[in-house]
């Protein structure tokens, strides 16, 4: 018996069943190759390549100078909760009070909290595929059962009401989705959400988690809508958001929920035993980020839109890539099944994971396999990179596939 096997057997079944984050794993592999001297272009992480805006950084500096250094309330500063309440009303026409808001160390913790306080062993959670890479394992960590609902590129990777109805069983407890979607960039319109809500009205036991972290990275084709905007869904919906993406604040680690009070109270109770309150300086900075108009970060959205046009044009010129046009976020999610079964440079491509690894090793470009998102036909490519990097990366991919 090897040492690693012995160590694994000493760990809990819970952690042994968790899959490492594919995005973080690919980023780590890229770092290893760079350390070996290889020129790797990273298009795997969902991280804006902009700096945090100065007006937000200045708020953090002011907080340091004002001696914010003590433990924070578990569910967030009152001033930040009020800023979140203002943001929800201004941007989403959602009315929450302080008892419904919980601030966490990133939106990922917000999601984890909700799963832990709502799910019991064996409860099912419907996940339209593709879904964000951590949804499935967060559900499993709460002893829930992920129920994947496949979608197609032709339907813009969106679940239909008929598919939702078919997926529901007596064990269904939750529905999770993101809009704009990571990884596809698809956005559910208000009418599409209403159609899903009509199905959910027949199943009052189901709680909805609406992940809206990419809300402001929207290219103007489909207006952003929230499930909680519907009066008959408000008390059954947890709206998750944060500042990482739209405000280029990934490392500040602040996320939050607007939720039914009973879920918010339970999340606060859980968080009090795990991390307690989020970072004091980051919270003070986020007050400014959310209080100021979203128009102050529109320059990033405009730049992402230009990059989207660029990368779609380049990818669509490569034989075997099929892309939808993402309406938000900063990813493309091309179908690459045309390469399955082919041998390139002596490497047989059996699936999306093989394809992503081939691109890393033969094109020196880091992407993420679609297997990690519940859709094994695609890979995710982030265009949160410079125009120069995008052009070079796609040229490398094309060259590696033509060999």
PDB file of C-alpha atoms in Angstrom, residues 151-278:
ATOM      1  CA  UNK A 151     -28.789  21.912 -22.829  1.00  0.00           C
ATOM      2  CA  UNK A 152     -27.604  22.529 -26.371  1.00  0.00           C
ATOM      3  CA  UNK A 153     -25.631  25.135 -28.231  1.00  0.00           C
ATOM      4  CA  UNK A 154     -28.582  25.484 -30.613  1.00  0.00           C
ATOM      5  CA  UNK A 155     -30.766  26.573 -27.656  1.00  0.00           C
ATOM      6  CA  UNK A 156     -28.036  28.915 -26.408  1.00  0.00           C
ATOM      7  CA  UNK A 157     -27.332  26.508 -23.516  1.00  0.00           C
ATOM      8  CA  UNK A 158     -30.583  27.378 -21.735  1.00  0.00           C
ATOM      9  CA  UNK A 159     -32.948  24.941 -20.018  1.00  0.00           C
ATOM     10  CA  UNK A 160     -36.518  24.835 -21.258  1.00  0.00           C
ATOM     11  CA  UNK A 161     -39.619  24.632 -19.029  1.00  0.00           C
ATOM     12  CA  UNK A 162     -40.281  21.148 -20.387  1.00  0.00           C
ATOM     13  CA  UNK A 163     -36.816  19.992 -19.363  1.00  0.00           C
ATOM     14  CA  UNK A 164     -37.299  21.477 -15.903  1.00  0.00           C
ATOM     15  CA  UNK A 165     -40.634  19.707 -15.436  1.00  0.00           C
ATOM     16  CA  UNK A 166     -39.129  16.391 -16.497  1.00  0.00           C
ATOM     17  CA  UNK A 167     -36.218  16.732 -14.061  1.00  0.00           C
ATOM     18  CA  UNK A 168     -38.391  17.384 -10.997  1.00  0.00           C
ATOM     19  CA  UNK A 169     -39.004  14.481  -8.634  1.00  0.00           C
ATOM     20  CA  UNK A 170     -40.428  14.227  -5.095  1.00  0.00           C
ATOM     21  CA  UNK A 171     -36.808  14.603  -3.859  1.00  0.00           C
ATOM     22  CA  UNK A 172     -36.169  17.883  -5.698  1.00  0.00           C
ATOM     23  CA  UNK A 173     -35.299  20.601  -3.189  1.00  0.00           C
ATOM     24  CA  UNK A 174     -33.499  23.267  -5.197  1.00  0.00           C
ATOM     25  CA  UNK A 175     -32.770  24.691  -8.649  1.00  0.00           C
ATOM     26  CA  UNK A 176     -29.421  26.440  -9.205  1.00  0.00           C
ATOM     27  CA  UNK A 177     -28.472  28.481 -12.259  1.00  0.00           C
ATOM     28  CA  UNK A 178     -26.346  31.488 -13.216  1.00  0.00           C
ATOM     29  CA  UNK A 179     -27.403  34.300 -15.533  1.00  0.00           C
ATOM     30  CA  UNK A 180     -25.295  35.541 -17.225  1.00  0.00           C
ATOM     31  CA  UNK A 181     -24.001  32.005 -17.242  1.00  0.00           C
ATOM     32  CA  UNK A 182     -20.511  30.868 -16.447  1.00  0.00           C
ATOM     33  CA  UNK A 183     -19.338  29.211 -18.717  1.00  0.00           C
ATOM     34  CA  UNK A 184     -21.642  29.883 -21.703  1.00  0.00           C
ATOM     35  CA  UNK A 185     -22.346  33.613 -21.329  1.00  0.00           C
ATOM     36  CA  UNK A 186     -26.050  32.943 -21.927  1.00  0.00           C
ATOM     37  CA  UNK A 187     -28.676  35.144 -20.271  1.00  0.00           C
ATOM     38  CA  UNK A 188     -32.204  34.076 -19.351  1.00  0.00           C
ATOM     39  CA  UNK A 189     -34.699  36.754 -20.403  1.00  0.00           C
ATOM     40  CA  UNK A 190     -37.495  37.811 -18.079  1.00  0.00           C
ATOM     41  CA  UNK A 191     -39.985  35.862 -20.202  1.00  0.00           C
ATOM     42  CA  UNK A 192     -37.807  32.739 -20.075  1.00  0.00           C
ATOM     43  CA  UNK A 193     -37.524  32.994 -16.301  1.00  0.00           C
ATOM     44  CA  UNK A 194     -41.289  33.473 -16.044  1.00  0.00           C
ATOM     45  CA  UNK A 195     -41.831  30.282 -18.018  1.00  0.00           C
ATOM     46  CA  UNK A 196     -39.559  28.396 -15.601  1.00  0.00           C
ATOM     47  CA  UNK A 197     -41.346  30.014 -12.658  1.00  0.00           C
ATOM     48  CA  UNK A 198     -44.680  28.761 -13.999  1.00  0.00           C
ATOM     49  CA  UNK A 199     -43.351  25.212 -13.719  1.00  0.00           C
ATOM     50  CA  UNK A 200     -41.974  25.852 -10.230  1.00  0.00           C
ATOM     51  CA  UNK A 201     -45.356  27.106  -9.037  1.00  0.00           C
ATOM     52  CA  UNK A 202     -46.575  23.512  -9.209  1.00  0.00           C
ATOM     53  CA  UNK A 203     -43.742  22.431  -6.885  1.00  0.00           C
ATOM     54  CA  UNK A 204     -43.707  24.743  -3.852  1.00  0.00           C
ATOM     55  CA  UNK A 205     -40.979  22.759  -2.063  1.00  0.00           C
ATOM     56  CA  UNK A 206     -38.292  23.938  -4.513  1.00  0.00           C
ATOM     57  CA  UNK A 207     -35.954  26.793  -3.530  1.00  0.00           C
ATOM     58  CA  UNK A 208     -34.213  28.667  -6.368  1.00  0.00           C
ATOM     59  CA  UNK A 209     -30.621  29.889  -6.228  1.00  0.00           C
ATOM     60  CA  UNK A 210     -30.048  32.635  -8.804  1.00  0.00           C
ATOM     61  CA  UNK A 211     -26.334  33.342  -9.215  1.00  0.00           C
ATOM     62  CA  UNK A 212     -26.038  36.849 -10.682  1.00  0.00           C
ATOM     63  CA  UNK A 213     -22.325  37.550 -10.182  1.00  0.00           C
ATOM     64  CA  UNK A 214     -21.921  38.540 -13.876  1.00  0.00           C
ATOM     65  CA  UNK A 215     -24.995  40.776 -13.852  1.00  0.00           C
ATOM     66  CA  UNK A 216     -23.241  43.953 -15.015  1.00  0.00           C
ATOM     67  CA  UNK A 217     -21.155  42.237 -17.710  1.00  0.00           C
ATOM     68  CA  UNK A 218     -24.038  42.325 -20.154  1.00  0.00           C
ATOM     69  CA  UNK A 219     -23.677  43.267 -23.817  1.00  0.00           C
ATOM     70  CA  UNK A 220     -27.145  44.702 -24.241  1.00  0.00           C
ATOM     71  CA  UNK A 221     -28.879  41.915 -26.173  1.00  0.00           C
ATOM     72  CA  UNK A 222     -30.991  40.572 -23.298  1.00  0.00           C
ATOM     73  CA  UNK A 223     -31.797  42.710 -20.269  1.00  0.00           C
ATOM     74  CA  UNK A 224     -30.823  41.268 -16.918  1.00  0.00           C
ATOM     75  CA  UNK A 225     -33.691  39.778 -14.923  1.00  0.00           C
ATOM     76  CA  UNK A 226     -33.914  38.198 -11.484  1.00  0.00           C
ATOM     77  CA  UNK A 227     -36.176  35.302 -10.532  1.00  0.00           C
ATOM     78  CA  UNK A 228     -36.988  37.066  -7.263  1.00  0.00           C
ATOM     79  CA  UNK A 229     -38.618  39.909  -9.235  1.00  0.00           C
ATOM     80  CA  UNK A 230     -41.682  37.710  -9.590  1.00  0.00           C
ATOM     81  CA  UNK A 231     -43.947  38.163  -6.591  1.00  0.00           C
ATOM     82  CA  UNK A 232     -44.817  34.469  -6.501  1.00  0.00           C
ATOM     83  CA  UNK A 233     -41.112  33.493  -6.468  1.00  0.00           C
ATOM     84  CA  UNK A 234     -39.702  36.132  -4.133  1.00  0.00           C
ATOM     85  CA  UNK A 235     -40.059  34.042  -0.949  1.00  0.00           C
ATOM     86  CA  UNK A 236     -38.497  31.012  -2.636  1.00  0.00           C
ATOM     87  CA  UNK A 237     -35.465  32.612  -4.280  1.00  0.00           C
ATOM     88  CA  UNK A 238     -31.950  33.270  -3.014  1.00  0.00           C
ATOM     89  CA  UNK A 239     -30.228  35.950  -5.093  1.00  0.00           C
ATOM     90  CA  UNK A 240     -26.437  35.564  -4.981  1.00  0.00           C
ATOM     91  CA  UNK A 241     -24.062  38.299  -6.095  1.00  0.00           C
ATOM     92  CA  UNK A 242     -20.665  39.818  -5.376  1.00  0.00           C
ATOM     93  CA  UNK A 243     -18.049  42.260  -6.586  1.00  0.00           C
ATOM     94  CA  UNK A 244     -15.353  39.991  -8.025  1.00  0.00           C
ATOM     95  CA  UNK A 245     -16.233  40.164 -11.708  1.00  0.00           C
ATOM     96  CA  UNK A 246     -17.859  43.505 -12.529  1.00  0.00           C
ATOM     97  CA  UNK A 247     -15.560  45.515 -10.259  1.00  0.00           C
ATOM     98  CA  UNK A 248     -12.323  43.544 -10.867  1.00  0.00           C
ATOM     99  CA  UNK A 249     -12.176  42.653  -7.166  1.00  0.00           C
ATOM    100  CA  UNK A 250     -11.548  38.900  -7.257  1.00  0.00           C
ATOM    101  CA  UNK A 251      -8.984  38.942  -4.457  1.00  0.00           C
ATOM    102  CA  UNK A 252     -11.079  41.116  -2.153  1.00  0.00           C
ATOM    103  CA  UNK A 253     -13.377  38.150  -1.495  1.00  0.00           C
ATOM    104  CA  UNK A 254     -16.775  39.702  -0.864  1.00  0.00           C
ATOM    105  CA  UNK A 255     -20.061  38.071  -1.888  1.00  0.00           C
ATOM    106  CA  UNK A 256     -23.582  38.391  -0.550  1.00  0.00           C
ATOM    107  CA  UNK A 257     -27.120  37.065  -0.693  1.00  0.00           C
ATOM    108  CA  UNK A 258     -30.597  38.520  -0.628  1.00  0.00           C
ATOM    109  CA  UNK A 259     -32.810  35.726   0.654  1.00  0.00           C
ATOM    110  CA  UNK A 260     -35.892  34.748   2.614  1.00  0.00           C
ATOM    111  CA  UNK A 261     -35.185  35.690   6.228  1.00  0.00           C
ATOM    112  CA  UNK A 262     -35.140  32.092   7.463  1.00  0.00           C
ATOM    113  CA  UNK A 263     -32.386  31.174   4.995  1.00  0.00           C
ATOM    114  CA  UNK A 264     -30.418  34.334   5.765  1.00  0.00           C
ATOM    115  CA  UNK A 265     -30.603  33.675   9.514  1.00  0.00           C
ATOM    116  CA  UNK A 266     -29.462  30.096   9.040  1.00  0.00           C
ATOM    117  CA  UNK A 267     -26.585  31.183   6.785  1.00  0.00           C
ATOM    118  CA  UNK A 268     -25.526  33.706   9.425  1.00  0.00           C
ATOM    119  CA  UNK A 269     -25.650  30.971  12.080  1.00  0.00           C
ATOM    120  CA  UNK A 270     -23.491  28.634   9.988  1.00  0.00           C
ATOM    121  CA  UNK A 271     -21.019  31.311   8.999  1.00  0.00           C
ATOM    122  CA  UNK A 272     -20.581  32.257  12.650  1.00  0.00           C
ATOM    123  CA  UNK A 273     -19.106  28.807  13.252  1.00  0.00           C
ATOM    124  CA  UNK A 274     -16.923  28.732  10.145  1.00  0.00           C
ATOM    125  CA  UNK A 275     -15.338  32.034   9.123  1.00  0.00           C
ATOM    126  CA  UNK A 276     -17.317  34.665  11.063  1.00  0.00           C
ATOM    127  CA  UNK A 277     -17.417  38.077   9.349  1.00  0.00           C
ATOM    128  CA  UNK A 278     -15.653  38.958   6.108  1.00  0.00           C
TER     129      UNK A 278
END
